[in-house]
Tab-separated table of C-alpha atoms in Angstrom:
chain	number	residue	atom	x	y	z
H	1	ASP	CA	8.317	4.666	20.820
H	2	SER	CA	5.398	4.383	18.376
H	3	GLY	CA	6.957	1.529	16.390
H	4	VAL	CA	6.898	3.570	13.167
H	5	THR	CA	10.398	4.095	11.773
H	6	GLN	CA	11.344	6.891	9.421
H	7	THR	CA	14.666	7.444	7.706
H	8	PRO	CA	16.602	9.594	7.359
H	9	LYS	CA	16.035	11.861	10.374
H	10	HIS	CA	17.461	14.897	8.648
H	11	LEU	CA	18.042	15.725	5.004
H	12	ILE	CA	19.642	18.831	3.563
H	13	THR	CA	19.610	19.267	-0.186
H	14	ALA	CA	19.622	21.925	-2.861
H	15	THR	CA	16.769	23.279	-4.948
H	16	GLY	CA	15.987	21.204	-7.997
H	17	GLN	CA	17.132	17.947	-6.431
H	18	ARG	CA	15.152	14.783	-5.733
H	19	VAL	CA	14.953	12.908	-2.421
H	20	THR	CA	13.327	9.759	-1.107
H	21	LEU	CA	11.931	9.436	2.404
H	22	ARG	CA	11.338	6.001	3.838
H	23	CYS	CA	8.835	4.691	6.349
H	24	SER	CA	8.405	1.317	8.039
H	25	PRO	CA	4.987	1.009	9.674
H	26	ARG	CA	4.271	-0.687	12.993
H	27	SER	CA	4.242	-4.447	12.799
H	28	GLY	CA	0.806	-5.576	11.610
H	29	ASP	CA	-0.363	-2.174	10.405
H	30	LEU	CA	-1.668	-2.136	6.845
H	31	SER	CA	-2.389	1.565	6.353
H	32	VAL	CA	0.308	4.173	5.849
H	33	TYR	CA	-0.252	7.918	5.746
H	34	TRP	CA	2.124	10.730	4.835
H	35	TYR	CA	1.826	14.211	6.354
H	36	GLN	CA	3.762	17.410	5.861
H	37	GLN	CA	4.212	19.813	8.768
H	38	SER	CA	5.456	23.330	8.233
H	39	LEU	CA	5.419	26.183	10.735
H	40	ASP	CA	2.593	28.133	9.156
H	41	GLN	CA	0.450	25.277	7.807
H	42	GLY	CA	0.324	22.701	10.570
H	43	LEU	CA	-0.030	19.015	9.707
H	44	GLN	CA	-1.220	18.597	6.111
H	45	PHE	CA	-2.361	15.238	4.777
H	46	LEU	CA	-0.529	14.146	1.636
H	47	ILE	CA	-1.484	10.571	0.763
H	48	GLN	CA	-2.786	7.269	2.173
H	49	TYR	CA	-1.949	3.690	1.216
H	50	TYR	CA	-3.625	0.506	2.359
H	51	ASN	CA	-1.948	-2.851	1.787
H	52	GLY	CA	-0.046	-1.594	-1.216
H	53	GLU	CA	-2.852	0.380	-2.857
H	54	GLU	CA	-3.357	4.107	-2.925
H	55	ARG	CA	-6.575	4.998	-1.068
H	56	ALA	CA	-6.698	8.767	-0.690
H	57	LYS	CA	-4.859	11.836	-1.822
H	58	GLY	CA	-4.703	15.117	-0.001
H	59	ASN	CA	-2.732	18.235	-0.803
H	60	ILE	CA	0.070	16.401	-2.552
H	61	LEU	CA	1.941	18.247	-5.279
H	62	GLU	CA	2.460	16.640	-8.683
H	63	ARG	CA	6.210	16.771	-8.001
H	64	PHE	CA	5.655	14.387	-5.111
H	65	SER	CA	4.847	10.710	-5.399
H	66	ALA	CA	4.648	7.762	-3.046
H	67	GLN	CA	4.274	4.024	-3.021
H	68	GLN	CA	3.763	1.189	-0.576
H	69	PHE	CA	5.687	-1.994	-1.206
H	70	PRO	CA	4.638	-5.644	-0.646
H	71	ASP	CA	6.476	-5.690	2.699
H	72	LEU	CA	4.281	-2.653	3.615
H	73	HIS	CA	7.078	-0.134	3.912
H	74	SER	CA	6.454	3.103	2.074
H	75	GLU	CA	8.526	5.699	0.287
H	76	LEU	CA	7.739	9.329	-0.438
H	77	ASN	CA	9.590	10.790	-3.409
H	78	LEU	CA	9.999	14.535	-3.681
H	79	SER	CA	11.434	15.950	-6.903
H	80	SER	CA	12.349	19.338	-8.365
H	81	LEU	CA	12.619	20.558	-4.808
H	82	GLU	CA	11.849	24.153	-3.951
H	83	LEU	CA	12.666	26.199	-0.862
H	84	GLY	CA	9.019	25.970	0.192
H	85	ASP	CA	9.254	22.189	0.434
H	86	SER	CA	11.354	22.547	3.565
H	87	ALA	CA	9.282	20.948	6.299
H	88	LEU	CA	8.942	18.013	8.647
H	89	TYR	CA	7.507	14.986	6.862
H	90	PHE	CA	5.698	12.454	9.016
H	91	CYS	CA	4.646	8.950	8.255
H	92	ALA	CA	1.866	7.364	10.308
H	93	SER	CA	0.391	3.893	10.318
H	94	SER	CA	-2.732	2.199	11.596
H	95	PHE	CA	-3.985	-1.360	11.617
H	96	GLN	CA	-6.779	-0.915	9.087
H	97	GLY	CA	-7.464	2.778	8.750
H	98	ALA	CA	-8.023	5.925	10.752
H	99	GLU	CA	-11.749	5.187	10.921
H	100	ASN	CA	-11.180	2.151	13.136
H	101	SER	CA	-7.826	2.549	14.794
H	102	PRO	CA	-5.741	5.570	15.718
H	103	LEU	CA	-2.764	6.644	13.659
H	104	HIS	CA	0.657	6.222	15.213
H	105	PHE	CA	3.315	8.608	13.988
H	106	GLY	CA	7.005	8.196	13.313
H	107	ASN	CA	9.509	10.815	14.455
H	108	GLY	CA	9.571	12.440	11.056
H	109	THR	CA	12.170	13.423	8.495
H	110	ARG	CA	13.242	17.044	8.622
H	111	LEU	CA	13.897	18.238	5.085
H	112	THR	CA	15.819	21.438	4.473
H	113	VAL	CA	16.053	22.723	0.925
H	114	THR	CA	18.768	25.354	0.402
Z	1	GLU	CA	-13.555	22.339	2.550
Z	2	ASP	CA	-12.993	20.678	5.915
Z	3	LYS	CA	-12.285	23.064	8.752
Z	4	VAL	CA	-10.878	22.518	12.243
Z	5	VAL	CA	-10.431	25.385	14.674
Z	6	GLN	CA	-8.640	25.021	17.966
Z	7	SER	CA	-8.647	27.576	20.739
Z	8	PRO	CA	-6.829	29.095	22.358
Z	9	LEU	CA	-3.815	29.033	20.046
Z	10	SER	CA	-1.524	29.494	23.006
Z	11	LEU	CA	-1.971	29.177	26.748
Z	12	VAL	CA	0.422	29.806	29.618
Z	13	VAL	CA	-0.580	28.624	33.106
Z	14	HIS	CA	1.084	27.686	36.363
Z	15	GLU	CA	1.721	24.181	37.538
Z	16	GLY	CA	-1.334	22.808	39.320
Z	17	ASP	CA	-3.850	24.774	37.276
Z	18	THR	CA	-6.630	23.131	35.281
Z	19	VAL	CA	-6.890	23.877	31.574
Z	20	THR	CA	-9.568	23.347	28.943
Z	21	LEU	CA	-8.655	23.143	25.283
Z	22	ASN	CA	-11.309	23.561	22.622
Z	23	CYS	CA	-11.782	22.107	19.168
Z	24	SER	CA	-14.587	22.889	16.754
Z	25	TYR	CA	-14.918	21.233	13.386
Z	26	GLU	CA	-16.836	21.290	10.144
Z	27	VAL	CA	-16.030	18.227	8.076
Z	28	THR	CA	-17.877	15.921	5.731
Z	29	ASN	CA	-18.352	12.215	6.476
Z	30	PHE	CA	-17.278	12.541	10.104
Z	31	ARG	CA	-16.410	9.295	11.865
Z	32	SER	CA	-14.492	10.128	15.035
Z	33	LEU	CA	-12.314	12.757	16.636
Z	34	LEU	CA	-8.793	12.195	17.891
Z	35	TRP	CA	-6.546	14.161	20.207
Z	36	TYR	CA	-2.768	14.082	19.994
Z	37	LYS	CA	0.052	15.569	22.068
Z	38	GLN	CA	3.101	16.816	20.190
Z	39	GLU	CA	6.257	17.691	22.037
Z	40	LYS	CA	9.406	17.916	19.984
Z	41	LYS	CA	8.821	15.161	17.511
Z	42	ALA	CA	6.010	12.752	16.685
Z	43	PRO	CA	2.426	13.446	17.708
Z	44	THR	CA	1.438	10.854	20.305
Z	45	PHE	CA	-2.088	9.530	20.534
Z	46	LEU	CA	-4.237	10.558	23.498
Z	47	PHE	CA	-7.919	9.847	22.802
Z	48	MET	CA	-10.264	8.630	20.110
Z	49	LEU	CA	-13.869	9.795	20.547
Z	50	THR	CA	-16.703	8.311	18.572
Z	51	SER	CA	-19.817	8.887	20.671
Z	52	SER	CA	-21.321	12.123	21.925
Z	53	GLY	CA	-21.410	12.839	25.628
Z	54	ILE	CA	-19.223	9.968	26.777
Z	55	GLU	CA	-16.160	11.208	28.614
Z	56	LYS	CA	-12.901	9.413	28.102
Z	57	LYS	CA	-10.304	9.652	30.854
Z	58	SER	CA	-6.647	8.845	31.162
Z	59	GLY	CA	-5.102	9.957	34.424
Z	60	ARG	CA	-5.366	13.733	34.659
Z	61	LEU	CA	-6.577	14.072	31.070
Z	62	SER	CA	-10.160	13.763	29.938
Z	63	SER	CA	-12.050	14.536	26.763
Z	64	ILE	CA	-15.594	14.675	25.500
Z	65	LEU	CA	-17.261	15.042	22.120
Z	66	ASP	CA	-20.459	16.840	21.136
Z	67	LYS	CA	-21.478	15.667	17.662
Z	68	LYS	CA	-24.524	17.911	17.556
Z	69	GLU	CA	-22.609	21.122	18.233
Z	70	LEU	CA	-19.492	19.837	16.411
Z	71	PHE	CA	-16.906	20.383	19.103
Z	72	SER	CA	-14.715	18.598	21.558
Z	73	ILE	CA	-12.828	19.645	24.663
Z	74	LEU	CA	-9.708	18.301	26.282
Z	75	ASN	CA	-9.284	18.909	30.005
Z	76	ILE	CA	-6.061	18.609	31.939
Z	77	THR	CA	-6.249	18.862	35.721
Z	78	ALA	CA	-3.386	19.484	38.171
Z	79	THR	CA	-1.097	20.403	35.278
Z	80	GLN	CA	2.609	19.541	35.421
Z	81	THR	CA	5.548	20.944	33.473
Z	82	GLY	CA	5.613	17.711	31.478
Z	83	ASP	CA	2.218	18.621	30.057
Z	84	SER	CA	3.832	21.447	28.090
Z	85	ALA	CA	3.272	20.599	24.442
Z	86	VAL	CA	1.160	21.350	21.403
Z	87	TYR	CA	-2.215	19.597	21.601
Z	88	LEU	CA	-3.726	18.676	18.265
Z	89	CYS	CA	-7.319	17.899	17.474
Z	90	ALA	CA	-8.107	15.809	14.386
Z	91	PRO	CA	-11.521	14.743	13.111
Z	92	CYS	CA	-11.432	11.511	11.138
Z	93	THR	CA	-13.397	11.427	7.910
Z	94	PHE	CA	-14.252	8.548	5.632
Z	95	SER	CA	-14.833	9.028	1.923
Z	96	GLY	CA	-15.551	5.494	0.800
Z	97	GLY	CA	-13.411	2.828	-0.813
Z	98	GLY	CA	-11.294	2.620	2.298
Z	99	ALA	CA	-10.155	6.204	1.965
Z	100	ASP	CA	-9.990	7.917	5.309
Z	101	GLY	CA	-7.813	10.379	7.077
Z	102	LEU	CA	-7.332	12.921	9.785
Z	103	THR	CA	-7.684	16.657	9.298
Z	104	PHE	CA	-5.594	18.410	11.914
Z	105	GLY	CA	-6.192	21.725	13.584
Z	106	LYS	CA	-3.251	24.063	14.075
Z	107	GLY	CA	-3.051	23.088	17.715
Z	108	THR	CA	-3.002	24.729	21.110
Z	109	HIS	CA	0.478	25.484	22.401
Z	110	LEU	CA	0.310	24.864	26.146
Z	111	ILE	CA	3.085	26.085	28.419
Z	112	ILE	CA	3.108	25.088	32.083
Z	113	GLN	CA	5.251	27.304	34.270
Z	114	PRO	CA	6.683	25.895	37.521
């Protein structure tokens, strides 16, 4: 168990809908990262937060947004969902940042858009 | 654009064999290279390599980094069926202002047959 908690585990929704994925980092970790994993693309970096502030953006669509709250948990919001958004979404955390300490991953949220 | 290439993409061996997994990378602002093992769910951390030529070992697994030639290898000796997984290589890059992240390769799918 990595100590990173993601909810829900599975989510099935229709195109056009909006969902929120939640992540609680390991105790003491300040950095949170979101990744998307689909069969053909592998793990793609979406966004990084450090102690409540956005630090880096990767291949995140404009329909997607995220935030990190004062208690350090993070939420990833996906809106106007399309079939192609179906994927496994991982949250990872590290103490300060990937440069100094390894990322530890949650078990992911599997999103299916029908 | 950052690039990470892992080879082979897939490997099937018998229990007891030794395997070598390869990772080559071309990224900007390189800081370290990490290896992860992914079975059904979350990638789990194996190694973090920051210096060239220094082998890191953990049981039957070992890894080494060559920062001049921009590659890393992961060795597994006396393989067991529990080693079956996807092995992911991820260089860590740092772009200033606390922004960092991992760029993942597509992985090597290792299957150990009894």
